[in-house]
Every structure is written in C-alpha cells, then in structure tokens.
Short mmCIF file of C-alpha atoms in Angstrom, two decimals:
data_model
loop_
_atom_site.label_atom_id
_atom_site.label_comp_id
_atom_site.label_asym_id
_atom_site.label_seq_id
_atom_site.Cartn_x
_atom_site.Cartn_y
_atom_site.Cartn_z
CA MET A 1 94.31 51.22 142.62
CA VAL A 2 91.39 52.11 144.29
CA GLU A 3 91.15 51.48 147.92
CA ASN A 4 87.97 49.41 149.32
CA SER A 5 86.77 52.45 151.43
CA GLU A 6 86.39 54.62 148.10
CA ALA A 7 83.28 52.32 147.14
CA MET A 8 81.04 54.87 145.41
CA THR A 9 77.10 55.00 145.23
CA ASN A 10 75.15 56.94 142.33
CA SER A 11 72.75 59.75 142.70
CA VAL A 12 71.03 62.08 140.61
CA LEU A 13 71.95 65.74 140.57
CA PRO A 14 69.43 68.40 139.86
CA ASN A 15 70.93 69.00 136.68
CA GLY A 16 70.13 65.32 135.38
CA SER A 17 73.60 64.11 135.49
CA ILE A 18 74.75 60.85 137.52
CA GLN A 19 77.04 62.01 140.51
CA ASN A 20 79.39 59.35 141.63
CA SER A 21 79.44 60.18 145.07
CA ASN A 22 81.42 58.69 148.50
CA GLY A 23 82.36 59.75 152.14
CA HIS A 24 85.85 61.20 150.30
CA THR A 25 84.93 63.47 148.12
CA GLU A 26 84.15 66.32 150.22
CA GLU A 27 87.51 65.40 152.24
CA LYS A 28 89.64 65.23 148.90
CA LEU A 29 88.23 68.91 148.02
CA ASP A 30 88.91 70.13 151.57
CA GLU A 31 92.65 68.71 151.52
CA LEU A 32 93.20 70.31 148.06
CA ARG A 33 91.62 73.87 149.30
CA CYS A 34 93.79 73.59 152.11
CA LEU A 35 96.95 73.04 150.40
CA LEU A 36 95.68 76.09 148.19
CA GLY A 37 95.36 78.45 151.27
CA LYS A 38 91.43 78.69 150.74
CA VAL A 39 89.10 79.74 153.57
CA ASP A 40 85.43 79.56 154.23
CA GLY A 41 83.51 81.47 151.85
CA ASP A 42 86.33 81.58 149.37
CA PRO A 43 85.49 79.05 146.69
CA LEU A 44 88.31 76.98 145.06
CA ARG A 45 88.21 78.29 141.59
CA ILE A 46 88.86 75.60 138.56
CA VAL A 47 89.17 76.79 135.01
CA GLY A 48 89.24 75.12 131.95
CA VAL A 49 91.07 76.79 129.12
CA GLY A 50 89.82 75.33 125.58
CA ALA A 51 86.94 73.09 125.06
CA GLY A 52 88.06 70.26 122.86
CA ALA A 53 86.70 66.57 123.60
CA TRP A 54 89.45 65.96 126.05
CA GLY A 55 89.39 69.53 127.47
CA SER A 56 85.48 69.53 127.89
CA VAL A 57 85.30 65.83 129.34
CA PHE A 58 87.88 66.38 131.67
CA LEU A 59 86.11 69.51 133.17
CA ALA A 60 82.70 67.69 133.14
CA LEU A 61 84.39 64.98 135.26
CA LEU A 62 85.14 67.49 137.69
CA GLN A 63 81.83 69.06 137.84
CA ASP A 64 80.00 65.63 138.12
CA SER A 65 82.23 64.56 140.87
CA TYR A 66 82.53 68.09 142.73
CA GLY A 67 80.06 70.50 141.09
CA HIS A 68 77.25 70.03 143.79
CA LEU A 69 79.84 71.27 146.47
CA ARG A 70 79.03 74.89 145.27
CA GLU A 71 80.08 76.84 148.02
CA LYS A 72 83.45 75.07 148.32
CA VAL A 73 84.19 75.00 144.37
CA GLN A 74 83.57 76.74 141.11
CA ILE A 75 83.92 75.10 137.93
CA ARG A 76 83.64 76.98 134.53
CA ILE A 77 85.45 76.38 131.24
CA TRP A 78 86.53 78.83 128.44
CA ARG A 79 86.51 78.75 125.08
CA ARG A 80 86.61 81.41 122.18
CA ALA A 81 83.12 82.87 121.10
CA GLY A 82 81.55 82.91 117.24
CA ARG A 83 81.98 79.22 116.24
CA SER A 84 79.02 78.32 114.76
CA VAL A 85 77.12 74.91 114.61
CA ASP A 86 76.58 74.05 110.91
CA LYS A 87 73.10 72.70 109.93
CA ALA A 88 74.23 69.06 109.41
CA THR A 89 75.66 69.06 112.83
CA ALA A 90 72.41 70.68 114.47
CA GLU A 91 70.62 68.14 112.40
CA HIS A 92 73.00 65.07 114.03
CA LEU A 93 72.95 67.04 117.58
CA PHE A 94 68.84 66.83 117.38
CA GLU A 95 69.08 63.31 116.89
CA VAL A 96 71.51 62.47 119.76
CA ILE A 97 69.17 64.84 122.08
CA ASN A 98 66.07 62.54 121.01
CA SER A 99 67.76 59.15 121.38
CA ARG A 100 68.53 59.91 124.79
CA GLU A 101 65.64 60.35 127.31
CA ASP A 102 67.46 61.91 130.26
CA VAL A 103 69.18 64.62 127.81
CA LEU A 104 65.73 65.37 126.53
CA ARG A 105 64.22 65.68 129.92
CA ARG A 106 66.95 67.65 131.16
CA LEU A 107 66.61 70.23 127.98
CA ILE A 108 62.94 70.47 128.52
CA ARG A 109 63.55 71.27 132.13
CA ARG A 110 65.65 73.84 131.43
CA CYS A 111 63.79 75.37 128.75
CA ALA A 112 66.62 74.91 126.21
CA TYR A 113 65.04 72.36 124.24
CA LEU A 114 63.17 74.80 121.42
CA LYS A 115 66.17 75.89 120.33
CA TYR A 116 67.67 72.55 118.99
CA VAL A 117 63.91 72.37 117.26
CA GLU A 118 64.76 75.80 115.57
CA ALA A 119 68.34 74.81 114.69
CA ARG A 120 67.26 71.63 113.29
CA LEU A 121 64.77 73.24 111.12
CA GLY A 122 67.05 75.89 109.99
CA ASP A 123 65.38 78.57 111.67
CA ARG A 124 68.46 79.89 114.14
CA THR A 125 72.03 79.05 114.30
CA LEU A 126 73.56 77.46 117.40
CA HIS A 127 77.11 78.32 118.75
CA ALA A 128 79.80 76.04 119.78
CA ASP A 129 79.73 77.88 123.65
CA GLU A 130 75.96 77.95 123.42
CA ILE A 131 75.63 74.22 123.31
CA LEU A 132 78.48 73.52 125.47
CA LYS A 133 76.62 75.14 128.24
CA ASP A 134 74.10 72.51 127.84
CA GLY A 135 76.92 69.78 127.94
CA PHE A 136 77.51 68.93 124.21
CA CYS A 137 81.43 69.35 122.88
CA LEU A 138 81.44 70.48 119.25
CA ASN A 139 84.28 67.84 118.73
CA MET A 140 82.32 65.07 120.44
CA ILE A 141 78.50 65.59 119.41
CA ASP A 142 77.61 61.66 120.11
CA THR A 143 78.56 62.10 123.71
CA PRO A 144 76.36 64.54 126.18
CA LEU A 145 78.15 65.53 129.02
CA CYS A 146 76.76 67.47 132.07
CA PRO A 147 75.95 71.08 131.57
CA LEU A 148 79.12 73.53 132.14
CA LYS A 149 79.29 76.87 133.38
CA VAL A 150 81.23 78.54 130.04
CA VAL A 151 82.96 81.97 129.83
CA THR A 152 83.95 83.46 126.64
CA ASN A 153 85.82 86.24 127.78
CA LEU A 154 89.34 85.06 128.69
CA GLN A 155 90.21 87.64 131.28
CA GLU A 156 87.08 86.88 133.32
CA ALA A 157 87.91 83.37 133.13
CA VAL A 158 91.28 83.16 134.41
CA TRP A 159 91.94 86.53 136.56
CA ASP A 160 91.20 84.48 140.01
CA ALA A 161 91.72 80.88 138.84
CA ASP A 162 93.26 78.65 141.49
CA VAL A 163 93.50 75.45 139.04
CA ILE A 164 94.00 76.13 135.55
CA VAL A 165 93.31 73.50 133.09
CA ASN A 166 94.98 73.76 129.66
CA GLY A 167 92.89 72.08 127.22
CA LEU A 168 94.28 73.57 124.05
CA PRO A 169 96.37 72.19 121.22
CA SER A 170 100.23 72.70 121.48
CA THR A 171 100.12 75.13 118.54
CA GLU A 172 97.53 77.64 120.30
CA THR A 173 99.10 77.22 124.15
CA HIS A 174 101.86 79.87 124.12
CA GLU A 175 99.47 82.36 122.23
CA VAL A 176 96.61 82.12 124.88
CA PHE A 177 99.00 81.83 128.06
CA GLN A 178 100.73 84.90 126.81
CA GLU A 179 97.37 86.69 126.90
CA ILE A 180 96.59 85.21 130.39
CA SER A 181 99.86 86.21 131.54
CA ARG A 182 98.63 90.00 131.24
CA TYR A 183 95.41 89.26 133.51
CA TRP A 184 97.87 87.96 136.21
CA LYS A 185 100.35 90.80 136.74
CA GLU A 186 99.03 91.59 139.90
CA ARG A 187 98.48 88.12 141.65
CA ILE A 188 100.39 87.55 144.68
CA THR A 189 100.37 83.53 144.40
CA ALA A 190 101.03 81.28 141.06
CA PRO A 191 98.17 79.18 140.07
CA VAL A 192 98.19 75.25 139.83
CA ILE A 193 98.17 74.54 136.13
CA ILE A 194 97.48 71.11 134.93
CA SER A 195 98.20 70.62 130.70
CA LEU A 196 96.40 67.93 128.68
CA ALA A 197 98.00 68.88 125.69
CA LYS A 198 99.71 66.12 123.42
CA GLY A 199 101.37 67.97 120.97
CA ILE A 200 104.99 69.10 120.64
CA GLU A 201 106.85 71.96 118.84
CA ALA A 202 110.33 72.08 117.89
CA GLU A 203 113.05 75.07 118.49
CA LEU A 204 115.84 74.81 116.33
CA GLU A 205 118.05 77.81 117.42
CA PRO A 206 120.17 78.22 119.13
CA GLU A 207 120.03 74.70 119.96
CA PRO A 208 117.69 72.28 118.22
CA ARG A 209 115.27 70.94 121.35
CA ILE A 210 111.70 69.81 121.70
CA ILE A 211 109.33 72.51 123.24
CA THR A 212 106.31 70.97 125.33
CA PRO A 213 103.20 72.57 126.20
CA THR A 214 104.32 72.88 129.84
CA GLN A 215 107.25 74.53 129.07
CA MET A 216 105.23 77.29 126.53
CA ILE A 217 103.27 77.71 129.88
CA ASN A 218 106.27 78.22 131.99
CA ARG A 219 107.91 80.88 129.21
CA ALA A 220 104.59 82.97 128.53
CA THR A 221 103.34 83.25 132.14
CA GLY A 222 106.49 82.92 134.40
CA VAL A 223 104.54 80.50 136.76
CA PRO A 224 107.44 78.48 138.27
CA VAL A 225 107.62 74.77 136.79
CA GLU A 226 106.81 73.15 139.91
CA ASN A 227 103.22 74.51 139.62
CA ILE A 228 102.92 73.13 135.92
CA LEU A 229 101.87 69.66 135.47
CA TYR A 230 100.88 67.17 132.45
CA LEU A 231 98.35 64.49 132.56
CA GLY A 232 98.19 62.26 130.00
CA GLY A 233 97.34 58.48 129.54
CA PRO A 234 95.90 55.50 127.36
CA ASN A 235 92.51 57.21 127.06
CA ILE A 236 89.60 58.05 124.78
CA ALA A 237 87.63 60.96 125.85
CA SER A 238 84.15 59.89 125.17
CA GLU A 239 84.64 56.56 126.89
CA ILE A 240 85.96 58.16 129.67
CA TYR A 241 82.82 60.14 130.38
CA ASN A 242 80.63 57.02 129.56
CA LYS A 243 82.29 55.18 132.73
CA GLU A 244 84.75 52.95 130.35
CA TYR A 245 87.63 52.01 132.63
CA ALA A 246 90.81 54.29 132.32
CA ASN A 247 93.96 55.49 133.96
CA ALA A 248 96.48 58.46 133.33
CA ARG A 249 99.52 59.78 134.95
CA ILE A 250 99.84 63.17 136.27
CA CYS A 251 103.40 64.45 135.89
CA GLY A 252 105.46 67.03 137.69
CA ALA A 253 106.64 68.23 140.93
CA GLU A 254 105.98 66.02 144.00
CA LYS A 255 104.53 69.01 146.05
CA TRP A 256 101.52 69.16 143.45
CA ARG A 257 100.98 65.92 141.43
CA LYS A 258 100.45 63.68 144.56
CA PRO A 259 97.54 65.74 146.11
CA LEU A 260 96.08 66.42 142.69
CA ALA A 261 96.36 62.49 141.78
CA LYS A 262 94.18 61.85 144.84
CA PHE A 263 91.92 64.57 143.83
CA LEU A 264 91.41 63.78 140.28
CA ARG A 265 91.15 59.83 141.01
CA GLN A 266 87.83 58.00 140.09
CA PRO A 267 86.70 54.70 140.52
CA HIS A 268 86.68 54.16 136.56
CA PHE A 269 89.50 56.84 136.07
CA ILE A 270 92.80 55.78 138.18
CA VAL A 271 95.30 58.66 138.16
CA TRP A 272 98.96 57.82 139.02
CA ASP A 273 101.70 59.94 139.74
CA ASN A 274 105.20 60.44 138.05
CA GLY A 275 107.99 62.87 138.55
CA ASP A 276 109.27 62.57 134.82
CA LEU A 277 107.12 65.69 133.20
CA VAL A 278 108.93 66.40 130.15
CA THR A 279 109.50 63.22 128.93
CA HIS A 280 106.06 61.64 129.57
CA GLU A 281 104.77 64.61 127.99
CA VAL A 282 107.10 64.44 124.58
CA MET A 283 106.20 60.52 124.54
CA GLY A 284 102.37 61.67 124.41
CA GLY A 285 103.09 63.43 121.30
CA LEU A 286 105.33 60.70 119.87
CA LYS A 287 102.57 57.94 119.56
CA ASN A 288 100.41 60.75 117.75
CA VAL A 289 103.10 60.48 114.87
CA TYR A 290 102.58 56.91 114.22
CA ALA A 291 98.82 56.96 115.04
CA ILE A 292 98.39 58.45 111.50
CA GLY A 293 100.40 56.13 109.59
CA ALA A 294 98.44 53.30 111.18
CA GLY A 295 95.25 54.88 109.83
CA MET A 296 96.33 55.22 106.57
CA ILE A 297 97.87 51.46 106.40
CA ALA A 298 94.57 50.25 107.63
CA ALA A 299 92.63 52.20 105.12
CA LEU A 300 94.94 51.28 102.33
CA THR A 301 95.03 47.66 103.27
CA LYS A 302 91.32 47.48 103.92
CA GLU A 303 91.94 46.54 107.63
CA SER A 304 94.51 43.79 106.88
CA ALA A 305 95.41 42.45 110.23
CA THR A 306 98.68 41.32 109.22
CA SER A 307 99.72 44.60 107.51
CA GLN A 308 98.70 46.46 110.75
CA SER A 309 100.86 43.95 112.80
CA VAL A 310 103.51 44.75 110.63
CA TYR A 311 103.39 48.32 110.83
CA PHE A 312 102.82 48.15 114.53
CA ALA A 313 106.19 46.03 115.04
CA LEU A 314 107.95 48.89 112.65
CA CYS A 315 106.70 51.99 114.18
CA THR A 316 107.38 50.69 118.05
CA SER A 317 110.69 49.86 117.09
CA GLU A 318 111.21 53.44 115.65
CA MET A 319 109.71 54.88 118.78
CA ILE A 320 111.90 52.88 121.18
CA PHE A 321 114.79 53.97 119.10
CA ILE A 322 113.66 57.66 119.62
CA THR A 323 113.40 57.29 123.67
CA HIS A 324 116.77 56.26 123.71
CA LEU A 325 117.52 59.37 122.42
CA LEU A 326 115.36 61.42 124.48
CA ALA A 327 115.35 59.52 127.79
CA LYS A 328 118.02 58.73 130.33
CA GLU A 329 116.08 55.60 131.52
CA PRO A 330 113.86 54.73 128.40
CA GLU A 331 112.83 51.38 129.84
CA LYS A 332 110.41 53.20 132.31
CA LEU A 333 108.38 54.57 129.59
CA ALA A 334 107.98 51.32 127.81
CA GLY A 335 104.95 50.52 129.16
CA PRO A 336 103.15 53.78 129.32
CA LEU A 337 103.84 54.44 125.65
CA LEU A 338 102.99 51.28 124.28
CA ALA A 339 99.47 51.57 125.87
CA ASP A 340 98.96 55.10 124.84
CA THR A 341 100.02 54.23 121.55
CA TYR A 342 97.69 50.91 121.06
CA VAL A 343 94.60 53.13 122.34
CA THR A 344 95.55 55.77 119.77
CA LEU A 345 95.80 53.44 116.94
CA LEU A 346 92.62 51.78 117.83
CA LYS A 347 90.36 54.79 118.16
CA GLY A 348 92.32 58.16 118.39
CA ARG A 349 91.58 61.19 116.20
CA ASN A 350 95.19 60.85 114.48
CA ALA A 351 94.64 57.25 113.18
CA TRP A 352 90.88 58.39 112.08
CA TYR A 353 92.85 61.33 110.19
CA GLY A 354 95.19 58.89 108.45
CA GLN A 355 92.46 56.75 107.16
CA LYS A 356 90.42 59.46 105.85
CA LEU A 357 93.45 61.05 104.39
CA ALA A 358 94.00 57.59 102.34
CA LYS A 359 90.58 57.07 101.75
CA GLY A 360 90.50 60.63 99.96
CA GLU A 361 87.67 61.79 101.87
CA LEU A 362 89.78 64.47 103.36
CA SER A 363 92.56 66.12 102.05
CA LEU A 364 95.98 67.75 103.44
CA ASP A 365 95.04 71.36 101.61
CA MET A 366 91.97 70.99 104.59
CA GLY A 367 94.56 71.77 107.15
CA ASP A 368 94.75 69.92 110.66
CA SER A 369 91.61 71.46 112.37
CA ILE A 370 88.98 69.30 111.36
CA LYS A 371 85.28 69.66 112.05
CA GLY A 372 83.89 67.55 114.33
CA LYS A 373 87.29 66.48 115.43
CA GLY A 374 89.32 69.48 116.28
CA MET A 375 92.92 69.56 115.76
CA ILE A 376 94.96 66.80 114.67
CA GLN A 377 97.96 66.89 116.91
CA GLY A 378 100.11 64.37 115.23
CA VAL A 379 100.52 66.44 112.14
CA SER A 380 102.50 69.33 113.98
CA ALA A 381 104.44 66.61 115.63
CA VAL A 382 105.73 64.84 112.46
CA LYS A 383 107.27 67.84 111.64
CA ALA A 384 108.78 68.55 115.05
CA PHE A 385 110.52 65.25 115.24
CA TYR A 386 111.47 65.05 111.80
CA GLU A 387 113.08 68.42 112.11
CA LEU A 388 114.94 67.34 115.16
CA LEU A 389 115.98 64.34 114.38
CA SER A 390 117.50 65.39 110.90
CA GLN A 391 120.08 67.38 112.68
CA SER A 392 123.34 66.16 111.56
CA HIS A 393 125.51 67.12 114.72
CA ILE A 394 123.34 64.56 116.84
CA SER A 395 124.10 62.16 114.55
CA VAL A 396 124.47 58.08 115.23
CA LEU A 397 126.45 55.53 113.83
CA HIS A 398 124.65 53.54 111.09
CA PRO A 399 124.82 49.74 111.67
CA GLU A 400 125.52 48.85 107.99
CA GLU A 401 127.29 51.81 106.52
CA LYS A 402 129.37 52.70 109.76
CA LYS A 403 129.30 55.98 109.32
CA PRO A 404 127.31 58.99 111.00
CA VAL A 405 123.84 59.80 109.95
CA ALA A 406 121.31 61.82 111.24
CA PRO A 407 118.87 59.79 113.60
CA VAL A 408 115.87 60.44 111.43
CA GLU A 409 117.88 58.05 108.71
CA LEU A 410 117.08 54.92 111.07
CA CYS A 411 113.42 55.96 111.08
CA PRO A 412 112.00 55.40 107.53
CA LEU A 413 108.22 55.56 108.63
CA LEU A 414 108.84 59.03 110.59
CA LYS A 415 110.82 60.16 106.80
CA THR A 416 107.69 58.86 104.92
CA LEU A 417 105.19 60.40 107.02
CA TYR A 418 107.16 63.95 106.65
CA LYS A 419 107.42 63.42 103.01
CA THR A 420 103.79 62.86 102.80
CA LEU A 421 102.13 65.35 105.39
CA ILE A 422 104.46 68.02 105.46
CA THR A 423 106.60 68.47 102.00
CA ARG A 424 103.76 66.75 100.23
CA GLU A 425 106.28 65.02 97.82
CA LEU A 426 104.81 61.34 98.64
CA PRO A 427 101.38 60.36 98.30
CA THR A 428 99.60 58.39 101.12
CA GLU A 429 100.29 55.18 99.34
CA ALA A 430 104.06 55.54 100.13
CA ILE A 431 103.77 54.53 103.22
CA LEU A 432 102.65 51.31 102.24
CA GLN A 433 105.52 50.98 100.11
CA ALA A 434 107.94 51.96 103.04
CA LEU A 435 106.25 49.03 105.11
CA ARG A 436 107.04 46.59 102.35
CA ASP A 437 110.65 47.75 101.54
CA GLU A 438 112.44 44.34 100.91
CA THR A 439 115.54 46.29 102.80
CA MET A 440 113.66 46.99 105.33
CA HIS A 441 115.43 45.70 108.54
CA ASP A 442 113.99 43.66 111.35
CA PRO A 443 112.32 45.72 114.12
CA ARG A 444 114.59 43.53 116.67
CA GLU A 445 117.92 45.13 114.95
CA ARG A 446 116.91 48.65 115.26
CA ILE A 447 115.86 48.00 119.23
CA GLU A 448 119.20 46.28 119.75
CA ILE A 449 120.89 48.97 118.10
CA ALA A 450 119.04 51.62 120.39
CA GLN A 451 119.89 49.46 123.55
CA SER A 452 123.57 48.77 122.76
CA HIS A 453 124.61 52.02 121.97
CA VAL A 454 124.66 55.41 123.86
CA PHE A 455 122.30 57.24 122.29
CA TYR A 456 120.99 59.61 124.86
CA ARG A 457 120.78 63.35 123.51
CA PRO A 458 119.99 65.18 126.87
CA SER A 459 119.69 68.60 124.47
CA LEU A 460 116.93 67.30 122.38
CA LEU A 461 114.83 68.18 125.72
CA GLY A 462 116.86 71.41 127.02
CA GLN A 463 118.68 69.34 129.76
#
C-alpha cells in the first residue's frame, strides 16, 4: 500500500517527460546510497543490461523518478549496437511521433526530428540504440519513453555499476554475464543485481533441475546470491509506463529486497517484497508456457469465451499440479501465479505469439525472437518444463492406472505444447483436440491429486 505521506505531484522535466515527485523521492535515493556506501560527489550508478520492452520501461521509470537528481544518481542502459530499424517500422515510428505533440516538441527541441523524417523517406537507416536515446524501444514502438543514456560498449556500461538490472532473456543471460564478470575481476565490493527475466532453462546432468536467470548470474559472475534479486508480477510494460496501476514482487535476501522495494515503489507501481526467490522466479516462467496455448485456443476458436475458460481451468490445474512438485508451500504462490497468468493470457507477448502461430501469420521456422516483440520466453520454458517433468525417476502415482508415471503424463496440455513447438510432431490445432479430449479429467481431480499426495521434489530447484 502507498502511505498517505507519499502523495505525489506532477511536474514537467526539461526533457519533456512527466516527473512524478514527492518529498520522499530524494530521501529514498539517499537511503539506498547510504546502504551502498556512497559518499557525496560519488553518484549511484544504475545500469540496465538488455533493452527489451520491460527492461527499457523499468529503466525509464527510474529515469522519470530519479533522473533529475543528477549529482546523486546516474542511470544508463546497455544494448548491442548494429540492430537496424526496417523501413516499415521507421514509417510507423514517424506516425507515432507525429501523433504525440509532446514527443514531437521534444524531438524538435533536441534537433532530432529530421532523422525520423529522413528515415520515413527511406533516405537513412535508424538503429535500435540510436532511437532508444530518444525514448523509443524497438519492441514497443507505440509507447514513447523518456530519453535514456544508452551505452553500446558493455565494459563501459557495467564496470563501475552499483546496481545492475538484468533485462535479458534467460537464453542470453549466462553468456552476457560471463562476459561482464571479466570486467569485475578487480572489484572490491559486489554490485546488487535485479533480474527481470521470466524464462527458465533445464539442466539434466548430474541431476535434473531448473536453472533460473538469478542462478545463471551467480554462476557466471560469482556475485553472492544475497546480492541477486528477482522482480516480477502481473504487469504489461507499456501499460505501466502509461501509469496504469500495477504491482510486482521483489524477491531475495532481506538485506536488499526491503530497501529496494521502497526505492522502486511508485503510486501506480506498487512493489512488495518476498524471500522466496527461486520459486517465484520459476513461476514467472511457468505462466509463459500456458500463455502460448491460450493464444492458440483464442485464434482457433475465434475468441470463444467458453473454450478459453475451459482452457484456463485446465491449464491452471496443471500449473497447480506443477507447483506442488516444485514448492514446499505451494499455496503461498497461488495468488501471484494466477494473477501473473491472467494478465499474460490477456495481453502478453506469449499469448500473442500463440495466436499468430495458429492463424498462420508466424511460423516456427522464424524462431522465437520476433521483430517488434523480442524474445518469446515461453518456447524455451515449454522445453525446460517438459524435459524436467518427463524424468522417470521423479515419478508420481497415476490415479487410475495405479502405477508410477513421469509427472508430465498428468499434464496433457504441456505435452501437446511440447510436441507442437519443440518436436513439431503436431499442428497447432492439436491443442484444441487436447482441450476437447473426451478422456480429459475434471481439473478439480488433478488439483485434488496434487493436494492429497506428497509430490514435492526439492531436487528440481536444486534444493
């Protein structure tokens, strides 16, 4: 909840963005600076690594809130150089600019408007890092952000960072942070790292287990686990930046999660804190799995409310079953998991991807990094969860056959998604067939099985 003493007023910054400010903004910054041992004249350095939609919005939120306190904080974001903006996107970007008087005035004031005119005419090529400096994320063209300090040299971006925000997909996290670790060899103190990534990977040897982005970062850099946190919740990046109410949880060690929750909290973006880091992180990946299927169902049934509700009932029962395998106290996850699932099914990129696949507007051969949307995290998550839950030595008792089976045998939707997206044995229509299978059990039965049997497998999370 937001305390009454934190009521905010709006003011327009020189860059043209709206600054939400209150008497506690500088105080919150000073508290975090103190915890990190910063002295006067030494700014707190916050760096975003990866500039997808959520990573860019998150850094833009910090820039909006704290960027005017230039002597106390520096905020910058790293993204790879060289990604060009195609002509169709440049034309759309030009339309967005001219539909927003505040953005148009800002670009003219910064002498940056002409390059967008030239790109619209096809006389020059824009690049993703170039437009990000003006406040445009390539994966979210319709939502202009505040201008950001963009760095394309990774060493320059991170070597002296106090707080790192991981906005990379899980598939890139280990590789990039392994490179970052080379630049931190002479550091005396470890930075604090907040991971936004909602993907997971599977590791099958020596023991099958889930590997999360925070674990990848710990392995790659040696930064202590207590300095690495996960932030996630039921939110859509563009809506958050447009001041739609949202909430999130920052999970990790108490030393950092409570002060960071306070630092990140805004009237429209409420941040709670929780100590269960890995489980919340894994749940953030799990909902992406079923969001792809939800998109397929929506497209295949022409948005049938009945079919979508049946799918929701069945997929949430599978998710509840899986949480009982992964979490010692799964009931605590029910609310956050369902909320995150609901918003992802409504408007997330994974549901969008499922719809496009089912309509034939995208193909699996195009890969899981889609122009204008970024990485579709659910694809690798389908593979990871299937591989883990198909291991025979973590078997569960089948309720009807009364014999041990791999857990995935009780997750028909997950099996269908795997055979559609990964092995490509089945067409997208197979998810509809699975939904309408006459032998499909009442989802209540799967939930009862999970709740009445001791299914918890701590080894799956490396515990």
